Amino acid sequence: MIAELICVGTELLMGQVVNTNARFIAEKLAPLGITMYYQVVVGDNVGRLTQVVKTALARADILIFCGGLGPTDDDLTKETVAAAMDLPLVLRTDEWDKIVSYFTEKGREVSPNNKKQALFPPDALVLDNPFGTAPGCILEQDGKAAILLPGPPREMIPMFGAHVEPWLLARSDTRLYTREVRVFGMGEADVAQKLSSLIENQSNPTIAPYVKPGEVTLRLTAGCDSEDEGRALVEPVLAQIREILGDLVYSDTGRSLPETCHDLFLQAGKTLAVAESCTGGLLASAFVDIPGSSAYFIEGAVTYANEAKVKRLGVSRDTLDKYGAVSAECAREMAQGMRRTSGADIALATTGIAGPDGGTVDKPVGLVYVALATEENVTVQEWRLYGERARVRGLTVLYALDLLRRFFFS
Amino acid sequence: MIAELICVGTELLMGQVVNTNARFIAEKLAPLGITMYYQVVVGDNVGRLTQVVKTALARADILIFCGGLGPTDDDLTKETVAAAMDLPLVLRTDEWDKIVSYFTEKGREVSPNNKKQALFPPDALVLDNPFGTAPGCILEQDGKAAILLPGPPREMIPMFGAHVEPWLLARSDTRLYTREVRVFGMGEADVAQKLSSLIENQSNPTIAPYVKPGEVTLRLTAGCDSEDEGRALVEPVLAQIREILGDLVYSDTGRSLPETCHDLFLQAGKTLAVAESCTGGLLASAFVDIPGSSAYFIEGAVTYANEAKVKRLGVSRDTLDKYGAVSAECAREMAQGMRRTSGADIALATTGIAGPDGGTVDKPVGLVYVALATEENVTVQEWRLYGERARVRGLTVLYALDLLRRFFFS
């Protein structure tokens, strides 16, 4: 099966947004054995979109569209695709009722513009959108299918998972068993080199490394007839990877670093508090983001000003004067102070220079400290990170979490 | 001038990388008055790439290619584009020398494969690549131009800035003047309806709405000969939008809600502290994310557990017992307590039920309170949000920021 992806939106042509949908969908199709030869981005223009649809109908079996399903006059994907496929649009009263109740629940008035969102070809498979007003749909005609999805990723991604993936899977004769191994503390090139003989000899499962800032994920994918067969194919390779990478591996079930720490806290029955300077709330948020974290996460302090470090955490003025706020000593006192004042079993602390300003020769931008305090002990680590402010802050969170999961593993 | 962007690489079709080049280049072209109607992604395949090049030559003046300039057999963009434009390739010895010395400097050996990177049409304008071995080039034939750039952003971006942007600027006679109006507190459909007569009658400037969670941005774009002329065209439309939308508009210069609050604090010379429950550090992080926020942002407290609310902020146990942690009363005491204990001029507080669990009939998931305390006054707002945990948390931050900017505007 050959698919073509068509993203509709002037905002993509103007460079206002990055086309993350293209990556998401491409990544989902590959393991289903669906080939993509072309991706096209086109603006909200009937003539050009019609041309693109006709070209794609001639060279692909499945056309996947993102964007242009909204209520405004600009949004014309459904109208244009239906016309190009010779399908009429009629009002689906059941879908219109859903849109009305969506607005009613939110205490807002339905705009007459929204009515076009309930128009579909009579045989269309309408795809619910729990996160917005624009339903998606699947249209079929002459052996070709068009899958129309909303543009915003928070609407598109759940719709793809709930409706499109099962629909495609039912039409594909390939099954895939996938496991994600997550690695922190080594770059992609080094990970790939250490695993080179495994990667070169891969056939089933395949091993694909993916990289995110500070992290490498290895995706193992086995073609199989059942989940049990898939697991049996993947497990021995997982064991080899763990043998080679050792404790750089923190998860082989795709759990993220915050999720891994969350699981460890729940298991251990310990409590946590965090004190942040340069990460400024990101570390606390990494935990609060996970449902159920209130079982162990007591509190966080974003002690950005020195005065707050003294007053809230009891960092000594001497330490700040002598070593500065970005120092191992300050990180240590922040962690200890947070543990003491919160009553938590474990406290984490971060301090550093996120940039772009504030760096000196001795303390350059990217110098960060993370600390972990328990009743018995305090561990402080110094890291020298590079990149812009958001990257330094994000990486500092990951280093703090890595320190934490290593404490539990040890 | 019409440009078409063609990104070449199987890794894009497989979803292994996000196409950030497309966004970068699109964003650079718009202000030069260069229109892009299509972006295409195609794999490393001569037949399909040739088709894409011929289609693009028929509908665009300038073709911009990213990727496929490397030394391997897979890399065939230059060969394919030159053939489609009927241009022969010859060895440029000066370029070959540069490639040899690039390798020599790095202490590596030149591979014979690299020789193909020094092949160009005789009249090609070769573009230096200080960050890799693949030079770019600009080919011209029959009034059409093809700009070939390497795929890795760290090579492409500097080459674009140094060579392509000046080349395009010298050939473009249009300028675009763009302003972004940012709106909070009304959905896209309603905004579009309120502005429908303006949007329908748009010509120069054009008005394009686009949407992010909780926010609508209107982009006004005027074609003009100078920035002054552009501003003169856009300002009256901006005034009409402000007239219609009133204080829903918080910025007409594209500043985000956190940036708008940041600017207001710097202007006012006031200081800020925040106390968070359900947002769990995201609100603090919205400020800490902006360089220079240390001028006014003193501290944040993520008082997730009730005990922390009492101990850190002085929320009364009576209030917690009687009204619960998710209540207007608790939000009020959190804001007041944060202001008092931090010494900040203004304190913001958030509390709510982010879900997915913890909701009741009286206090459903999505019920949130935001509060703002000053020396004179406390304001508390109740909102009922919907969506998954991350969305509720993100929107709560926006509502807190909106409360803040309205305080400054009033």
PDB file of N, CA, C and O in Angstrom, chain A residues 12-13 15-16 18 23 26 36-41 48 102 106 111 154 280 282 284-285 288-289 298-300 302 305 311-312 341 389 393, chain B residues 12-13 15 18 23 26 36-41 48 193 210 219 280 282 284-285 288-289 298-300 302 305 311-312 341 386 389 391 393:
ATOM      1  N   LEU A  12       2.031  26.663   7.321  1.00  0.00           N
ATOM      2  CA  LEU A  12       3.213  25.838   7.042  1.00  0.00           C
ATOM      3  C   LEU A  12       4.048  26.470   5.933  1.00  0.00           C
ATOM      4  O   LEU A  12       5.280  26.463   5.972  1.00  0.00           O
ATOM      5  N   LEU A  13       3.377  27.031   4.938  1.00  0.00           N
ATOM      6  CA  LEU A  13       4.095  27.654   3.823  1.00  0.00           C
ATOM      7  C   LEU A  13       4.754  28.961   4.244  1.00  0.00           C
ATOM      8  O   LEU A  13       5.732  29.404   3.639  1.00  0.00           O
ATOM      9  N   GLY A  15       5.965  29.321   7.252  1.00  0.00           N
ATOM     10  CA  GLY A  15       6.974  29.000   8.255  1.00  0.00           C
ATOM     11  C   GLY A  15       6.568  29.360   9.661  1.00  0.00           C
ATOM     12  O   GLY A  15       7.409  29.519  10.540  1.00  0.00           O
ATOM     13  N   GLN A  16       5.253  29.495   9.903  1.00  0.00           N
ATOM     14  CA  GLN A  16       4.826  29.856  11.260  1.00  0.00           C
ATOM     15  C   GLN A  16       4.838  28.658  12.191  1.00  0.00           C
ATOM     16  O   GLN A  16       4.922  28.817  13.397  1.00  0.00           O
ATOM     17  N   VAL A  18       6.217  24.368  12.653  1.00  0.00           N
ATOM     18  CA  VAL A  18       6.994  23.243  12.153  1.00  0.00           C
ATOM     19  C   VAL A  18       6.025  22.100  11.878  1.00  0.00           C
ATOM     20  O   VAL A  18       5.094  21.877  12.648  1.00  0.00           O
ATOM     21  N   ARG A  23       6.154  14.141  10.512  1.00  0.00           N
ATOM     22  CA  ARG A  23       7.022  13.160  11.149  1.00  0.00           C
ATOM     23  C   ARG A  23       6.209  12.114  11.906  1.00  0.00           C
ATOM     24  O   ARG A  23       6.456  10.919  11.792  1.00  0.00           O
ATOM     25  N   ALA A  26       4.437   9.782   9.374  1.00  0.00           N
ATOM     26  CA  ALA A  26       5.407   8.954   8.657  1.00  0.00           C
ATOM     27  C   ALA A  26       5.929   7.840   9.561  1.00  0.00           C
ATOM     28  O   ALA A  26       6.061   6.677   9.149  1.00  0.00           O
ATOM     29  N   MET A  36       5.584   5.475   1.894  1.00  0.00           N
ATOM     30  CA  MET A  36       5.278   6.854   1.536  1.00  0.00           C
ATOM     31  C   MET A  36       6.349   7.349   0.558  1.00  0.00           C
ATOM     32  O   MET A  36       7.533   7.280   0.861  1.00  0.00           O
ATOM     33  N   TYR A  37       5.939   7.792  -0.612  1.00  0.00           N
ATOM     34  CA  TYR A  37       6.897   8.308  -1.590  1.00  0.00           C
ATOM     35  C   TYR A  37       6.961   9.826  -1.607  1.00  0.00           C
ATOM     36  O   TYR A  37       7.958  10.400  -2.024  1.00  0.00           O
ATOM     37  N   TYR A  38       5.861  10.451  -1.224  1.00  0.00           N
ATOM     38  CA  TYR A  38       5.805  11.916  -1.287  1.00  0.00           C
ATOM     39  C   TYR A  38       5.063  12.461  -0.081  1.00  0.00           C
ATOM     40  O   TYR A  38       4.086  11.864   0.384  1.00  0.00           O
ATOM     41  N   GLN A  39       5.524  13.624   0.389  1.00  0.00           N
ATOM     42  CA  GLN A  39       4.749  14.450   1.310  1.00  0.00           C
ATOM     43  C   GLN A  39       4.599  15.804   0.624  1.00  0.00           C
ATOM     44  O   GLN A  39       5.578  16.309   0.064  1.00  0.00           O
ATOM     45  N   VAL A  40       3.425  16.380   0.688  1.00  0.00           N
ATOM     46  CA  VAL A  40       3.213  17.674   0.046  1.00  0.00           C
ATOM     47  C   VAL A  40       2.606  18.629   1.067  1.00  0.00           C
ATOM     48  O   VAL A  40       1.770  18.226   1.877  1.00  0.00           O
ATOM     49  N   VAL A  41       3.051  19.863   1.040  1.00  0.00           N
ATOM     50  CA  VAL A  41       2.412  20.922   1.824  1.00  0.00           C
ATOM     51  C   VAL A  41       1.814  21.910   0.829  1.00  0.00           C
ATOM     52  O   VAL A  41       2.496  22.309  -0.125  1.00  0.00           O
ATOM     53  N   ARG A  48      -5.146  24.979  -6.091  1.00  0.00           N
ATOM     54  CA  ARG A  48      -3.883  24.254  -5.889  1.00  0.00           C
ATOM     55  C   ARG A  48      -4.104  22.950  -5.125  1.00  0.00           C
ATOM     56  O   ARG A  48      -3.502  21.929  -5.434  1.00  0.00           O
ATOM     57  N   TYR A 102     -20.742  19.875  22.408  1.00  0.00           N
ATOM     58  CA  TYR A 102     -19.371  20.243  22.752  1.00  0.00           C
ATOM     59  C   TYR A 102     -19.330  21.702  23.217  1.00  0.00           C
ATOM     60  O   TYR A 102     -18.739  22.028  24.241  1.00  0.00           O
ATOM     61  N   LYS A 106     -19.148  23.559  27.268  1.00  0.00           N
ATOM     62  CA  LYS A 106     -18.152  24.568  27.614  1.00  0.00           C
ATOM     63  C   LYS A 106     -18.808  25.901  27.920  1.00  0.00           C
ATOM     64  O   LYS A 106     -18.117  26.890  28.138  1.00  0.00           O
ATOM     65  N   SER A 111     -21.201  28.777  16.832  1.00  0.00           N
ATOM     66  CA  SER A 111     -21.240  29.747  15.748  1.00  0.00           C
ATOM     67  C   SER A 111     -21.836  29.058  14.515  1.00  0.00           C
ATOM     68  O   SER A 111     -21.619  27.865  14.301  1.00  0.00           O
ATOM     69  N   ARG A 154      -2.633  18.163  18.958  1.00  0.00           N
ATOM     70  CA  ARG A 154      -3.347  17.626  20.118  1.00  0.00           C
ATOM     71  C   ARG A 154      -4.711  17.070  19.742  1.00  0.00           C
ATOM     72  O   ARG A 154      -5.324  16.334  20.508  1.00  0.00           O
ATOM     73  N   GLY A 280      13.780  26.455  37.172  1.00  0.00           N
ATOM     74  CA  GLY A 280      12.637  27.343  37.375  1.00  0.00           C
ATOM     75  C   GLY A 280      11.253  26.729  37.302  1.00  0.00           C
ATOM     76  O   GLY A 280      10.356  27.325  36.708  1.00  0.00           O
ATOM     77  N   LEU A 282      10.533  23.601  36.006  1.00  0.00           N
ATOM     78  CA  LEU A 282      10.447  22.493  35.041  1.00  0.00           C
ATOM     79  C   LEU A 282      10.593  21.138  35.714  1.00  0.00           C
ATOM     80  O   LEU A 282       9.983  20.158  35.284  1.00  0.00           O
ATOM     81  N   ALA A 284       9.824  20.347  38.943  1.00  0.00           N
ATOM     82  CA  ALA A 284       8.561  20.058  39.641  1.00  0.00           C
ATOM     83  C   ALA A 284       7.510  19.642  38.626  1.00  0.00           C
ATOM     84  O   ALA A 284       6.783  18.659  38.814  1.00  0.00           O
ATOM     85  N   SER A 285       7.461  20.366  37.527  1.00  0.00           N
ATOM     86  CA  SER A 285       6.432  20.113  36.520  1.00  0.00           C
ATOM     87  C   SER A 285       6.575  18.733  35.891  1.00  0.00           C
ATOM     88  O   SER A 285       5.577  18.112  35.523  1.00  0.00           O
ATOM     89  N   VAL A 288       4.655  16.686  38.412  1.00  0.00           N
ATOM     90  CA  VAL A 288       3.233  17.038  38.525  1.00  0.00           C
ATOM     91  C   VAL A 288       2.494  16.680  37.234  1.00  0.00           C
ATOM     92  O   VAL A 288       1.296  16.408  37.239  1.00  0.00           O
ATOM     93  N   ASP A 289       3.229  16.638  36.128  1.00  0.00           N
ATOM     94  CA  ASP A 289       2.650  16.265  34.842  1.00  0.00           C
ATOM     95  C   ASP A 289       2.102  14.837  34.829  1.00  0.00           C
ATOM     96  O   ASP A 289       1.256  14.508  34.006  1.00  0.00           O
ATOM     97  N   ILE A 298       5.695  16.162  47.337  1.00  0.00           N
ATOM     98  CA  ILE A 298       5.159  17.040  48.365  1.00  0.00           C
ATOM     99  C   ILE A 298       5.138  18.488  47.919  1.00  0.00           C
ATOM    100  O   ILE A 298       4.130  19.154  47.951  1.00  0.00           O
ATOM    101  N   GLU A 299       6.287  18.955  47.469  1.00  0.00           N
ATOM    102  CA  GLU A 299       6.327  20.359  47.070  1.00  0.00           C
ATOM    103  C   GLU A 299       7.611  20.684  46.308  1.00  0.00           C
ATOM    104  O   GLU A 299       8.571  19.907  46.301  1.00  0.00           O
ATOM    105  N   GLY A 300       7.580  21.849  45.661  1.00  0.00           N
ATOM    106  CA  GLY A 300       8.755  22.371  44.992  1.00  0.00           C
ATOM    107  C   GLY A 300       8.940  23.823  45.361  1.00  0.00           C
ATOM    108  O   GLY A 300       7.977  24.499  45.714  1.00  0.00           O
ATOM    109  N   VAL A 302      10.801  27.255  43.711  1.00  0.00           N
ATOM    110  CA  VAL A 302      11.601  27.895  42.666  1.00  0.00           C
ATOM    111  C   VAL A 302      12.270  29.090  43.322  1.00  0.00           C
ATOM    112  O   VAL A 302      11.746  30.191  43.341  1.00  0.00           O
ATOM    113  N   ALA A 305      15.639  34.079  43.211  1.00  0.00           N
ATOM    114  CA  ALA A 305      16.464  35.128  43.823  1.00  0.00           C
ATOM    115  C   ALA A 305      17.256  34.530  44.996  1.00  0.00           C
ATOM    116  O   ALA A 305      16.803  33.579  45.636  1.00  0.00           O
ATOM    117  N   LYS A 311      15.843  32.389  52.579  1.00  0.00           N
ATOM    118  CA  LYS A 311      14.644  32.414  53.408  1.00  0.00           C
ATOM    119  C   LYS A 311      13.882  31.082  53.371  1.00  0.00           C
ATOM    120  O   LYS A 311      13.436  30.583  54.396  1.00  0.00           O
ATOM    121  N   ARG A 312      13.759  30.526  52.164  1.00  0.00           N
ATOM    122  CA  ARG A 312      12.932  29.311  52.050  1.00  0.00           C
ATOM    123  C   ARG A 312      13.700  28.040  52.393  1.00  0.00           C
ATOM    124  O   ARG A 312      13.129  27.074  52.876  1.00  0.00           O
ATOM    125  N   THR A 341      13.180  21.327  55.352  1.00  0.00           N
ATOM    126  CA  THR A 341      11.990  22.168  55.536  1.00  0.00           C
ATOM    127  C   THR A 341      10.722  21.503  55.026  1.00  0.00           C
ATOM    128  O   THR A 341       9.631  21.841  55.462  1.00  0.00           O
ATOM    129  N   ARG A 389      19.206  28.689  26.073  1.00  0.00           N
ATOM    130  CA  ARG A 389      18.605  28.668  27.406  1.00  0.00           C
ATOM    131  C   ARG A 389      17.644  27.487  27.621  1.00  0.00           C
ATOM    132  O   ARG A 389      17.757  26.763  28.609  1.00  0.00           O
ATOM    133  N   ARG A 393      18.159  24.368  30.314  1.00  0.00           N
ATOM    134  CA  ARG A 393      17.176  24.109  31.375  1.00  0.00           C
ATOM    135  C   ARG A 393      16.608  22.701  31.255  1.00  0.00           C
ATOM    136  O   ARG A 393      16.494  21.972  32.250  1.00  0.00           O
TER     137      ARG A 393
ATOM    138  N   LEU B  12      13.055  11.628   5.950  1.00  0.00           N
ATOM    139  CA  LEU B  12      11.858  12.444   6.177  1.00  0.00           C
ATOM    140  C   LEU B  12      10.599  11.625   5.903  1.00  0.00           C
ATOM    141  O   LEU B  12       9.597  11.740   6.611  1.00  0.00           O
ATOM    142  N   LEU B  13      10.664  10.785   4.884  1.00  0.00           N
ATOM    143  CA  LEU B  13       9.494   9.962   4.542  1.00  0.00           C
ATOM    144  C   LEU B  13       9.262   8.855   5.562  1.00  0.00           C
ATOM    145  O   LEU B  13       8.153   8.356   5.712  1.00  0.00           O
ATOM    146  N   GLY B  15       9.900   9.329   8.743  1.00  0.00           N
ATOM    147  CA  GLY B  15       9.590   9.964  10.018  1.00  0.00           C
ATOM    148  C   GLY B  15      10.717   9.906  11.022  1.00  0.00           C
ATOM    149  O   GLY B  15      10.514  10.024  12.222  1.00  0.00           O
ATOM    150  N   VAL B  18      12.330  15.418  11.981  1.00  0.00           N
ATOM    151  CA  VAL B  18      11.321  16.447  11.728  1.00  0.00           C
ATOM    152  C   VAL B  18      11.891  17.413  10.696  1.00  0.00           C
ATOM    153  O   VAL B  18      13.073  17.757  10.745  1.00  0.00           O
ATOM    154  N   ARG B  23      10.421  24.798   7.768  1.00  0.00           N
ATOM    155  CA  ARG B  23       9.964  25.953   8.515  1.00  0.00           C
ATOM    156  C   ARG B  23      10.967  27.101   8.434  1.00  0.00           C
ATOM    157  O   ARG B  23      10.606  28.247   8.187  1.00  0.00           O
ATOM    158  N   ALA B  26      10.872  28.630   4.856  1.00  0.00           N
ATOM    159  CA  ALA B  26       9.596  29.307   4.618  1.00  0.00           C
ATOM    160  C   ALA B  26       9.549  30.637   5.353  1.00  0.00           C
ATOM    161  O   ALA B  26       9.128  31.661   4.813  1.00  0.00           O
ATOM    162  N   MET B  36       5.464  31.054  -1.533  1.00  0.00           N
ATOM    163  CA  MET B  36       5.644  29.611  -1.657  1.00  0.00           C
ATOM    164  C   MET B  36       4.269  28.975  -1.718  1.00  0.00           C
ATOM    165  O   MET B  36       3.442  29.184  -0.829  1.00  0.00           O
ATOM    166  N   TYR B  37       3.996  28.240  -2.773  1.00  0.00           N
ATOM    167  CA  TYR B  37       2.698  27.589  -2.907  1.00  0.00           C
ATOM    168  C   TYR B  37       2.761  26.113  -2.525  1.00  0.00           C
ATOM    169  O   TYR B  37       1.749  25.521  -2.182  1.00  0.00           O
ATOM    170  N   TYR B  38       3.938  25.542  -2.653  1.00  0.00           N
ATOM    171  CA  TYR B  38       4.070  24.105  -2.397  1.00  0.00           C
ATOM    172  C   TYR B  38       5.396  23.810  -1.706  1.00  0.00           C
ATOM    173  O   TYR B  38       6.418  24.428  -2.011  1.00  0.00           O
ATOM    174  N   GLN B  39       5.362  22.834  -0.815  1.00  0.00           N
ATOM    175  CA  GLN B  39       6.583  22.185  -0.318  1.00  0.00           C
ATOM    176  C   GLN B  39       6.420  20.698  -0.613  1.00  0.00           C
ATOM    177  O   GLN B  39       5.338  20.144  -0.403  1.00  0.00           O
ATOM    178  N   VAL B  40       7.485  20.077  -1.079  1.00  0.00           N
ATOM    179  CA  VAL B  40       7.407  18.658  -1.395  1.00  0.00           C
ATOM    180  C   VAL B  40       8.552  17.928  -0.699  1.00  0.00           C
ATOM    181  O   VAL B  40       9.667  18.451  -0.613  1.00  0.00           O
ATOM    182  N   VAL B  41       8.256  16.767  -0.161  1.00  0.00           N
ATOM    183  CA  VAL B  41       9.302  15.881   0.354  1.00  0.00           C
ATOM    184  C   VAL B  41       9.312  14.651  -0.533  1.00  0.00           C
ATOM    185  O   VAL B  41       8.259  14.077  -0.823  1.00  0.00           O
ATOM    186  N   ARG B  48      11.509   9.593  -9.224  1.00  0.00           N
ATOM    187  CA  ARG B  48      10.519  10.429  -8.538  1.00  0.00           C
ATOM    188  C   ARG B  48      11.025  11.855  -8.372  1.00  0.00           C
ATOM    189  O   ARG B  48      10.269  12.819  -8.519  1.00  0.00           O
ATOM    190  N   GLN B 193     -15.683  35.020  13.251  1.00  0.00           N
ATOM    191  CA  GLN B 193     -16.991  35.581  12.943  1.00  0.00           C
ATOM    192  C   GLN B 193     -17.054  37.067  13.261  1.00  0.00           C
ATOM    193  O   GLN B 193     -17.575  37.853  12.475  1.00  0.00           O
ATOM    194  N   TYR B 210      -4.693  31.900  12.993  1.00  0.00           N
ATOM    195  CA  TYR B 210      -4.306  30.539  13.314  1.00  0.00           C
ATOM    196  C   TYR B 210      -4.329  30.324  14.814  1.00  0.00           C
ATOM    197  O   TYR B 210      -4.371  31.268  15.581  1.00  0.00           O
ATOM    198  N   ARG B 219      -2.495  36.955  11.776  1.00  0.00           N
ATOM    199  CA  ARG B 219      -1.314  37.503  11.112  1.00  0.00           C
ATOM    200  C   ARG B 219      -1.748  38.459   9.999  1.00  0.00           C
ATOM    201  O   ARG B 219      -2.446  38.057   9.075  1.00  0.00           O
ATOM    202  N   GLY B 280       1.903  23.203  38.950  1.00  0.00           N
ATOM    203  CA  GLY B 280       3.098  22.472  39.372  1.00  0.00           C
ATOM    204  C   GLY B 280       4.426  22.940  38.805  1.00  0.00           C
ATOM    205  O   GLY B 280       5.274  22.113  38.462  1.00  0.00           O
ATOM    206  N   LEU B 282       4.824  25.050  36.097  1.00  0.00           N
ATOM    207  CA  LEU B 282       4.736  25.570  34.728  1.00  0.00           C
ATOM    208  C   LEU B 282       4.625  27.092  34.690  1.00  0.00           C
ATOM    209  O   LEU B 282       5.140  27.729  33.772  1.00  0.00           O
ATOM    210  N   ALA B 284       5.821  29.279  36.999  1.00  0.00           N
ATOM    211  CA  ALA B 284       7.161  29.811  37.276  1.00  0.00           C
ATOM    212  C   ALA B 284       8.037  29.665  36.040  1.00  0.00           C
ATOM    213  O   ALA B 284       8.755  30.596  35.640  1.00  0.00           O
ATOM    214  N   SER B 285       7.962  28.513  35.411  1.00  0.00           N
ATOM    215  CA  SER B 285       8.815  28.232  34.275  1.00  0.00           C
ATOM    216  C   SER B 285       8.532  29.160  33.100  1.00  0.00           C
ATOM    217  O   SER B 285       9.437  29.513  32.347  1.00  0.00           O
ATOM    218  N   VAL B 288      10.706  32.076  34.039  1.00  0.00           N
ATOM    219  CA  VAL B 288      12.147  31.764  34.084  1.00  0.00           C
ATOM    220  C   VAL B 288      12.666  31.458  32.672  1.00  0.00           C
ATOM    221  O   VAL B 288      13.839  31.672  32.372  1.00  0.00           O
ATOM    222  N   ASP B 289      11.778  31.005  31.806  1.00  0.00           N
ATOM    223  CA  ASP B 289      12.148  30.711  30.425  1.00  0.00           C
ATOM    224  C   ASP B 289      12.630  31.952  29.664  1.00  0.00           C
ATOM    225  O   ASP B 289      13.333  31.832  28.679  1.00  0.00           O
ATOM    226  N   ILE B 298      10.935  36.771  41.692  1.00  0.00           N
ATOM    227  CA  ILE B 298      11.652  36.466  42.933  1.00  0.00           C
ATOM    228  C   ILE B 298      11.663  34.972  43.209  1.00  0.00           C
ATOM    229  O   ILE B 298      12.697  34.369  43.387  1.00  0.00           O
ATOM    230  N   GLU B 299      10.473  34.374  43.212  1.00  0.00           N
ATOM    231  CA  GLU B 299      10.435  32.954  43.526  1.00  0.00           C
ATOM    232  C   GLU B 299       9.072  32.347  43.220  1.00  0.00           C
ATOM    233  O   GLU B 299       8.099  33.052  42.973  1.00  0.00           O
ATOM    234  N   GLY B 300       9.080  31.030  43.228  1.00  0.00           N
ATOM    235  CA  GLY B 300       7.832  30.299  43.067  1.00  0.00           C
ATOM    236  C   GLY B 300       7.767  29.195  44.097  1.00  0.00           C
ATOM    237  O   GLY B 300       8.791  28.721  44.582  1.00  0.00           O
ATOM    238  N   VAL B 302       5.817  25.468  44.575  1.00  0.00           N
ATOM    239  CA  VAL B 302       4.894  24.448  44.087  1.00  0.00           C
ATOM    240  C   VAL B 302       4.369  23.723  45.308  1.00  0.00           C
ATOM    241  O   VAL B 302       4.952  22.750  45.780  1.00  0.00           O
ATOM    242  N   ALA B 305       1.222  19.430  48.096  1.00  0.00           N
ATOM    243  CA  ALA B 305       0.539  18.822  49.245  1.00  0.00           C
ATOM    244  C   ALA B 305      -0.101  19.922  50.091  1.00  0.00           C
ATOM    245  O   ALA B 305       0.393  21.046  50.137  1.00  0.00           O
ATOM    246  N   LYS B 311       2.330  25.328  55.440  1.00  0.00           N
ATOM    247  CA  LYS B 311       3.646  25.661  55.997  1.00  0.00           C
ATOM    248  C   LYS B 311       4.317  26.785  55.215  1.00  0.00           C
ATOM    249  O   LYS B 311       4.911  27.690  55.801  1.00  0.00           O
ATOM    250  N   ARG B 312       4.266  26.705  53.896  1.00  0.00           N
ATOM    251  CA  ARG B 312       4.995  27.698  53.095  1.00  0.00           C
ATOM    252  C   ARG B 312       4.234  28.996  52.917  1.00  0.00           C
ATOM    253  O   ARG B 312       4.832  30.052  52.799  1.00  0.00           O
ATOM    254  N   THR B 341       4.919  36.274  52.217  1.00  0.00           N
ATOM    255  CA  THR B 341       6.149  35.585  52.607  1.00  0.00           C
ATOM    256  C   THR B 341       7.311  35.879  51.660  1.00  0.00           C
ATOM    257  O   THR B 341       8.464  35.758  52.043  1.00  0.00           O
ATOM    258  N   TYR B 386     -11.474  22.012  29.961  1.00  0.00           N
ATOM    259  CA  TYR B 386     -11.692  20.621  29.578  1.00  0.00           C
ATOM    260  C   TYR B 386     -10.426  20.120  28.903  1.00  0.00           C
ATOM    261  O   TYR B 386      -9.545  20.894  28.558  1.00  0.00           O
ATOM    262  N   ARG B 389      -4.884  16.156  31.153  1.00  0.00           N
ATOM    263  CA  ARG B 389      -4.127  16.797  32.222  1.00  0.00           C
ATOM    264  C   ARG B 389      -3.194  17.917  31.738  1.00  0.00           C
ATOM    265  O   ARG B 389      -3.187  19.024  32.271  1.00  0.00           O
ATOM    266  N   ARG B 391      -3.262  19.660  29.063  1.00  0.00           N
ATOM    267  CA  ARG B 391      -3.983  20.804  28.534  1.00  0.00           C
ATOM    268  C   ARG B 391      -4.562  21.664  29.650  1.00  0.00           C
ATOM    269  O   ARG B 391      -4.462  22.890  29.618  1.00  0.00           O
ATOM    270  N   ARG B 393      -3.464  21.928  32.657  1.00  0.00           N
ATOM    271  CA  ARG B 393      -2.363  22.629  33.319  1.00  0.00           C
ATOM    272  C   ARG B 393      -1.881  23.806  32.464  1.00  0.00           C
ATOM    273  O   ARG B 393      -1.646  24.904  32.970  1.00  0.00           O
TER     274      ARG B 393
END
